[in-house]
CSV table of C-alpha atoms (C1' of nucleotides) in Angstrom, one decimal:
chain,number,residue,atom,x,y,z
A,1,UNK,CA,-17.7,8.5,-6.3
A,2,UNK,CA,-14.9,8.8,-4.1
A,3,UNK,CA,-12.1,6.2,-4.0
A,4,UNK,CA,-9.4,5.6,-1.5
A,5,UNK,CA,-6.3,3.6,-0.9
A,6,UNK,CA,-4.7,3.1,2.6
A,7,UNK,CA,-1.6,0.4,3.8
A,8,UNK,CA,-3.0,0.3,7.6
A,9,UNK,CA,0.2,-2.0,9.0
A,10,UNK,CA,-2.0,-4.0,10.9
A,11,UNK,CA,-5.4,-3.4,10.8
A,12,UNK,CA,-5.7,-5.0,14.4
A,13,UNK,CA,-3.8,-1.8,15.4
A,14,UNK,CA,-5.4,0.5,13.5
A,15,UNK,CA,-9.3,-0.5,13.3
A,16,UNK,CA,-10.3,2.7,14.9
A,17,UNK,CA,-8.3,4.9,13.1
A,18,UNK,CA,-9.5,3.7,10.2
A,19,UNK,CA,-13.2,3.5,11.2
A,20,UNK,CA,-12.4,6.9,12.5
A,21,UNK,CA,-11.3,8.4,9.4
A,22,UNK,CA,-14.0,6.6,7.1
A,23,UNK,CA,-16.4,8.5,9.2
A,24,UNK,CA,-14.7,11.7,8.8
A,25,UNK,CA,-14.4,10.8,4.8
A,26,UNK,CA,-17.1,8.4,3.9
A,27,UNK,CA,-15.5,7.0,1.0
A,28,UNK,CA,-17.6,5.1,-1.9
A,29,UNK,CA,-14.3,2.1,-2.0
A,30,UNK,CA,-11.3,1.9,0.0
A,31,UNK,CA,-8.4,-0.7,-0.5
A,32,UNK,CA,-6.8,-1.5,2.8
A,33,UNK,CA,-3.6,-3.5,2.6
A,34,UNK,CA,-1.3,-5.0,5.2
A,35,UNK,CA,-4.1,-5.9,7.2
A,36,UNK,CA,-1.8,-9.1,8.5
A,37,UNK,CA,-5.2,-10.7,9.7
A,38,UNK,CA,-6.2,-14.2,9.4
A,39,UNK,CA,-9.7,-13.9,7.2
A,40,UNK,CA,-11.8,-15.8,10.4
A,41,UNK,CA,-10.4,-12.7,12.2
A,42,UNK,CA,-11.3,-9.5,10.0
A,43,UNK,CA,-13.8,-7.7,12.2
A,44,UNK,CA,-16.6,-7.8,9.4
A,45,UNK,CA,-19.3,-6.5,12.3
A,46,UNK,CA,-17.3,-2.8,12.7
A,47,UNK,CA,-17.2,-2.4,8.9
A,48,UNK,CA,-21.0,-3.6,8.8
A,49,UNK,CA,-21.6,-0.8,11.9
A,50,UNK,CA,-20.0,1.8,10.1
A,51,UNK,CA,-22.1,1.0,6.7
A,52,UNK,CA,-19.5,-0.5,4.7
A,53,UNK,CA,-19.8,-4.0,3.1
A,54,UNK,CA,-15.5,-5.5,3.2
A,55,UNK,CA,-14.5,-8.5,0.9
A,56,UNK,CA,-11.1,-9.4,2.0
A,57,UNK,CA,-7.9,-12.5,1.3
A,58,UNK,CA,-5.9,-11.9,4.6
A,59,UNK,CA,-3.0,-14.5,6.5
A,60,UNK,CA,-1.5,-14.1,9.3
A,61,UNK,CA,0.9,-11.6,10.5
A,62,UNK,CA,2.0,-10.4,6.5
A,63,UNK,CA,0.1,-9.0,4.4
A,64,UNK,CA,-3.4,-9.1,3.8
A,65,UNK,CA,-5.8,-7.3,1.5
A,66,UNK,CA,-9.2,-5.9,1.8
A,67,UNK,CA,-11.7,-3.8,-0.1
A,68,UNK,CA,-14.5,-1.8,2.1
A,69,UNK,CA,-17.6,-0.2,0.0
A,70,UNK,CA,-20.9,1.1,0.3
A,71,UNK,CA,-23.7,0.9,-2.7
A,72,UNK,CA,-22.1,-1.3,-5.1
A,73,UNK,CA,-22.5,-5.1,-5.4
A,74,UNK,CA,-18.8,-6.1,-5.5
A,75,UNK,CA,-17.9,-9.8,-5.6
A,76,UNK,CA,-14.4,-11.1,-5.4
A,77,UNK,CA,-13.4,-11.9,-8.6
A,78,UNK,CA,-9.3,-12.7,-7.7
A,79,UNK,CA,-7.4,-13.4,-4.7
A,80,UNK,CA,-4.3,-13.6,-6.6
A,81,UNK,CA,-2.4,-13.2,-9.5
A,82,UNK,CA,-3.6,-15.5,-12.9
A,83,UNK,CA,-1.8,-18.9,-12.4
A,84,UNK,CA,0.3,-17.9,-9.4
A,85,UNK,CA,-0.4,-20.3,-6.1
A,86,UNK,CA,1.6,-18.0,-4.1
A,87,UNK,CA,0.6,-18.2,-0.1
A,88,UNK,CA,1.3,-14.1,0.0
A,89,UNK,CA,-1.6,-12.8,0.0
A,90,UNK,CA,-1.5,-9.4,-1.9
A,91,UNK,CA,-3.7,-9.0,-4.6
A,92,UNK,CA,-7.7,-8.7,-3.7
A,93,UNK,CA,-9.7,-8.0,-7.7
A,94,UNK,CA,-13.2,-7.1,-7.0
A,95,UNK,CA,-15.9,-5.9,-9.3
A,96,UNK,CA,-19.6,-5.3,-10.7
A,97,UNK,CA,-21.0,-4.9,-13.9
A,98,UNK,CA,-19.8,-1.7,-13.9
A,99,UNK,CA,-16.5,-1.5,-12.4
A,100,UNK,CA,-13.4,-3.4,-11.8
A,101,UNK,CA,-11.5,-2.2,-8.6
A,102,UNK,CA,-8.1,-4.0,-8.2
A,103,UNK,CA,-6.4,-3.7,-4.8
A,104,UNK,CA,-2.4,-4.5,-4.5
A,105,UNK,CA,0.0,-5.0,-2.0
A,106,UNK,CA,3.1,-4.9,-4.1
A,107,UNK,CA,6.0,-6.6,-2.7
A,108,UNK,CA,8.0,-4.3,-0.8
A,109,UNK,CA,12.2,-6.1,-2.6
A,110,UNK,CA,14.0,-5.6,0.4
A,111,UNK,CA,16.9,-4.9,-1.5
A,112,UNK,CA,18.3,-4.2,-5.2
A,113,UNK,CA,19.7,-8.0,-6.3
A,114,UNK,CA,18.1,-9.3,-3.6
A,115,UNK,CA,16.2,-12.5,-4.0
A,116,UNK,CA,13.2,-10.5,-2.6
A,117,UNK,CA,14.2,-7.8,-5.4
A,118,UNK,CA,13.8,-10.5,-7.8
A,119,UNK,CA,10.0,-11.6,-7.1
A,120,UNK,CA,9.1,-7.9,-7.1
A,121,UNK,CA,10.4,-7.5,-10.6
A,122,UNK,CA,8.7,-10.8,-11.4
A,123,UNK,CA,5.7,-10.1,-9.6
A,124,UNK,CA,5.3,-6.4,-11.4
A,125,UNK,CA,5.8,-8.8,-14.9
A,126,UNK,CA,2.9,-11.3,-13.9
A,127,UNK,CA,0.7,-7.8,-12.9
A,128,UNK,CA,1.2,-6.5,-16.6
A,129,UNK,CA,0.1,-9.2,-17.9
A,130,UNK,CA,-3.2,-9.5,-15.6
A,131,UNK,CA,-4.2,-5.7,-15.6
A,132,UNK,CA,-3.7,-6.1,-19.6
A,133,UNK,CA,-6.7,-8.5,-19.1
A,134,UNK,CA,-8.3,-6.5,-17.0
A,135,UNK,CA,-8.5,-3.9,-19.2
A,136,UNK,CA,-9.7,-5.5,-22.1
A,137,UNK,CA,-12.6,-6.8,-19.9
A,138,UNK,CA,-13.1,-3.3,-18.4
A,139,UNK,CA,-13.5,0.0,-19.2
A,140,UNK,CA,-14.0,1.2,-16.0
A,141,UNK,CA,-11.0,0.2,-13.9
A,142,UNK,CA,-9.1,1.2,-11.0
A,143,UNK,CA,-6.1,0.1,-9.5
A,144,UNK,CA,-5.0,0.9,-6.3
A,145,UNK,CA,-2.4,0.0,-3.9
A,146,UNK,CA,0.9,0.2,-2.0
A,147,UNK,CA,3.0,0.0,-5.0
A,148,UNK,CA,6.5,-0.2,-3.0
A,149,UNK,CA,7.4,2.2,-6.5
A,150,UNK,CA,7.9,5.9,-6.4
A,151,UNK,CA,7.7,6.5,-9.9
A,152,UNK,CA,9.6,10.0,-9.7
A,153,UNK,CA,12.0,12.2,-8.9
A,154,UNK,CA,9.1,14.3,-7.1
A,155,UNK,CA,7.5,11.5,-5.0
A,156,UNK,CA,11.5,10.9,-2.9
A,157,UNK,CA,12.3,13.8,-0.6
A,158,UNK,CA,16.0,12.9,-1.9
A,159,UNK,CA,16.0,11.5,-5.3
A,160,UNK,CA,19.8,11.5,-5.2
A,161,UNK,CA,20.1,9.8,-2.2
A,162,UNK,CA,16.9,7.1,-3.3
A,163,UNK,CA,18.7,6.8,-6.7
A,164,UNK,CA,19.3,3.1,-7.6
A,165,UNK,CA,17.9,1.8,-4.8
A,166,UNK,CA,15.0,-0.6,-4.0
A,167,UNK,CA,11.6,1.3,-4.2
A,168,UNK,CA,13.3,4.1,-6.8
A,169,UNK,CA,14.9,2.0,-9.4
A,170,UNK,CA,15.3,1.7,-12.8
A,171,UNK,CA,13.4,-1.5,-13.4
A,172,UNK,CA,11.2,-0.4,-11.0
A,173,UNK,CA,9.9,2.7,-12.4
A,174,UNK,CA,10.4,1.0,-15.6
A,175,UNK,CA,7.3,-1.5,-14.5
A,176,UNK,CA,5.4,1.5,-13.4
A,177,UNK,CA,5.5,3.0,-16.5
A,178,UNK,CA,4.9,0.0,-18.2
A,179,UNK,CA,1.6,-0.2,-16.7
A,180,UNK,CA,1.0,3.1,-17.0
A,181,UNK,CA,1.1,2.6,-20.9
A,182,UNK,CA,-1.7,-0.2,-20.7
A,183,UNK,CA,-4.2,2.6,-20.5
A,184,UNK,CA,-4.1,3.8,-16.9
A,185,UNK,CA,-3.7,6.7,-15.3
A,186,UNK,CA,-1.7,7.8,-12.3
A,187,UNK,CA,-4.9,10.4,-11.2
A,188,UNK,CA,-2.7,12.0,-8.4
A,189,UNK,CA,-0.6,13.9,-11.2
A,190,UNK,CA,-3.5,14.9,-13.1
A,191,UNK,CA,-3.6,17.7,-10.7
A,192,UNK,CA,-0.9,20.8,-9.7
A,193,UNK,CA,0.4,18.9,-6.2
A,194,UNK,CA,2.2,20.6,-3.1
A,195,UNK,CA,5.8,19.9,-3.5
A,196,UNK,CA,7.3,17.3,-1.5
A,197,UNK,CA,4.0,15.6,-1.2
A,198,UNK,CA,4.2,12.3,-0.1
A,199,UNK,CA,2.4,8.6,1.3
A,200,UNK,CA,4.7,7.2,3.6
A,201,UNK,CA,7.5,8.0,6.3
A,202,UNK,CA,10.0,5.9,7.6
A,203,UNK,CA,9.1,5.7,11.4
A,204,UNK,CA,12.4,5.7,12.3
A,205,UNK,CA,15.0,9.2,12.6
A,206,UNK,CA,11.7,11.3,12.5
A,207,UNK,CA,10.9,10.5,9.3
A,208,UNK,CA,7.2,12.1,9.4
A,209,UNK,CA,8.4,15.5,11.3
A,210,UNK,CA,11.4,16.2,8.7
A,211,UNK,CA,9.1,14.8,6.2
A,212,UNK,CA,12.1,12.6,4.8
A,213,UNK,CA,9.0,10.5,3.1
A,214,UNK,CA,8.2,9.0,-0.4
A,215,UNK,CA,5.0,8.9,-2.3
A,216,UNK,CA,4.5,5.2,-3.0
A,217,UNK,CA,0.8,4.6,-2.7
A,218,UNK,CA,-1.0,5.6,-6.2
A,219,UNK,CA,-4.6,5.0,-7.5
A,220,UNK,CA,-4.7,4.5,-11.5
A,221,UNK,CA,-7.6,4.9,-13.2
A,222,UNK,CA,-8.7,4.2,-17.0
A,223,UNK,CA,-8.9,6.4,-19.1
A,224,UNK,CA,-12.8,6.3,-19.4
A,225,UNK,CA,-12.6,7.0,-15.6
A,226,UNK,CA,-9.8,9.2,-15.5
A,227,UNK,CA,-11.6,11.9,-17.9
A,228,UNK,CA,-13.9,12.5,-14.8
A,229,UNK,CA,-11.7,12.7,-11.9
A,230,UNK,CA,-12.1,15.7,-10.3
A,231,UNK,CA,-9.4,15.1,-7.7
A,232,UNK,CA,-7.1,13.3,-5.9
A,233,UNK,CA,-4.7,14.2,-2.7
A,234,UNK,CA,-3.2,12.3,0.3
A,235,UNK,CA,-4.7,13.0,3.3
A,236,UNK,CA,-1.3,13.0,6.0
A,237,UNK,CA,-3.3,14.1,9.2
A,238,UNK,CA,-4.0,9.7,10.5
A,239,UNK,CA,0.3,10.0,9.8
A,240,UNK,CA,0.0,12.5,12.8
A,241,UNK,CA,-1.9,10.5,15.0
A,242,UNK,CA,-0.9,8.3,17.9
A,243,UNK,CA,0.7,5.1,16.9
A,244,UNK,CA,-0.1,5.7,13.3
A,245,UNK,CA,0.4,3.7,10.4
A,246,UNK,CA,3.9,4.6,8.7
A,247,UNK,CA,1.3,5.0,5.5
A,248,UNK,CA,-1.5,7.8,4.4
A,249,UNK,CA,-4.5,7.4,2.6
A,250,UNK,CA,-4.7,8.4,-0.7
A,251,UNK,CA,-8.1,9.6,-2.1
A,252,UNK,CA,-9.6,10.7,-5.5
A,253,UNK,CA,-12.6,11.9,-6.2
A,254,UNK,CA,-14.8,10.9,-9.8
A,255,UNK,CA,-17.9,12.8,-11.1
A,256,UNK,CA,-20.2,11.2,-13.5
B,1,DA,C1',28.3,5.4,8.4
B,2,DT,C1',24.8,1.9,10.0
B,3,DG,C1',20.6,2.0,12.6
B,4,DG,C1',16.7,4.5,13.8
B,5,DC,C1',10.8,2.3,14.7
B,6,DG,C1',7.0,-0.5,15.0
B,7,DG,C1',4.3,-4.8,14.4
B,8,DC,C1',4.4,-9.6,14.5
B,9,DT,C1',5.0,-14.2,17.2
B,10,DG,C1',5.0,-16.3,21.4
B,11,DA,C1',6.9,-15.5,25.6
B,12,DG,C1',13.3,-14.6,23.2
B,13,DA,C1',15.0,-12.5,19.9
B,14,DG,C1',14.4,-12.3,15.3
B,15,DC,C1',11.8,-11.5,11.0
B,16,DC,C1',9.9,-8.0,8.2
B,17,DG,C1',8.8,-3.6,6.4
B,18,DA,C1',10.4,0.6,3.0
DNA sequence: ATGGCGGCTGAGAGCCGA
């Protein structure tokens, strides 16, 4: 089984690139996030075309989340976080009898003491609590996302210049490693990695071609799961493309 | 040092991302 996670900055955009690149790696799941679609507009027919079955909790122009599989009888079991009747829509939990795949779009916090700050921090407290359900209910779990979290020094291209600020702070990493200690497992680091390896470039200042980037997108696994992963890299060549997303996909791979 | 770029809306310029 092979897993993948991908923030697509408008999926309108980049549909073919991503229909492109599930063709070139035909993924078991893939979490897609910032979709910023409406749900009456996800194009459900090109996902059908290219095999894939797609649950999805999109708005319009932020956000958006979706989940694409093939082989599996996913239903949506959350659109949001327990108790929480907020309009963003960021959190997409799907699952079988087997497996529970959660799929995040973690709010970016804009700034440290911002009020956006704030939510993130509160938002990453209300996500403990749910993926400690979640993996009392599961064994096999994933969770996947744009985590807006580079949890260290090795996933900034500058730690000292990223130091303190939003995306690399305390509190931040703090929350990442507070999930971390519910039983889930970061599977890119359970490999040796290229140095300055990362998931996302600033498109501004050449970001991509002096590789000033940050590795923020992660897929965790459980440890039931995480004992056969066999894998896991980002895969930067759809950052090369025209108009690409500022984002890679992330992929790991699970034998039985 | 501040702004870079790109996508969105709605038909401007401003919001948002990370």
């Amino acid at each position: 089984m092979r897993v993948a996670t991908w923030n697509v900055n408008s999926l309108r955009v980049r549909g073919p690139q991503v229909l492109d690149w599930l063709a070139a790696n035909p993924v078991d799941i893939i979490g897609l996030q910032e979709t910023k679609l409406a749900d009456a507009d996800f194009p459900v027919a090109d996902f059908e075309a290219a095999g894939y079955q797609v649950l999805f909790s999109g708005q319009k122009t932020y956000n958006g989340v979706a989940v694409a599989f093939r082989e599996r009888a996913f239903t949506t079991r959350a659109t949001a976080l327990p108790g929480s009747d907020d309009p963003q829509k960021r959190v997409l939990c799907v699952a079988d009898d087997d497996l529970c795949f959660l799929n995040l779009y973690i709010p970016n916090g804009s700034e440290v003491g911002s009020d956006k700050y704030a939510y993130k921090l509160d938002w990453l407290n209300r996500l403990q609590a749910y993926v400690g359900e979640l993996r009392q209910q599961y064994r096999q779990l994933i969770v996947v996302g744009d985590f807006n979290i580079a949890p260290d020094d090795r996933d900034v291209h500058d730690p000292d210049e990223w130091r303190g600020k939003v995306l690399f702070s305390e509190p931040e990493k703090q929350a990442f490693r507070d999930l971390t200690a519910l039983g889930l497992i970061d599977c890119y680091r359970l490999f040796e990695q290229p140095a300055a390896d990362f998931s996302w470039w600033d498109y501004r200042a050449n970001g991509f071609k002096r590789n000033r980037g940050l590795r923020i997108d992660h897929i965790l696994a459980s440890q039931a799961l995480a004992r056969q992963c066999v894998g896991c890299h980002i895969d930067k060549a759809p950052r090369g493309l025209e108009r690409p997303s500022d984002h890679a996909p992330v992929v790991a791979e699970f034998e039985p």
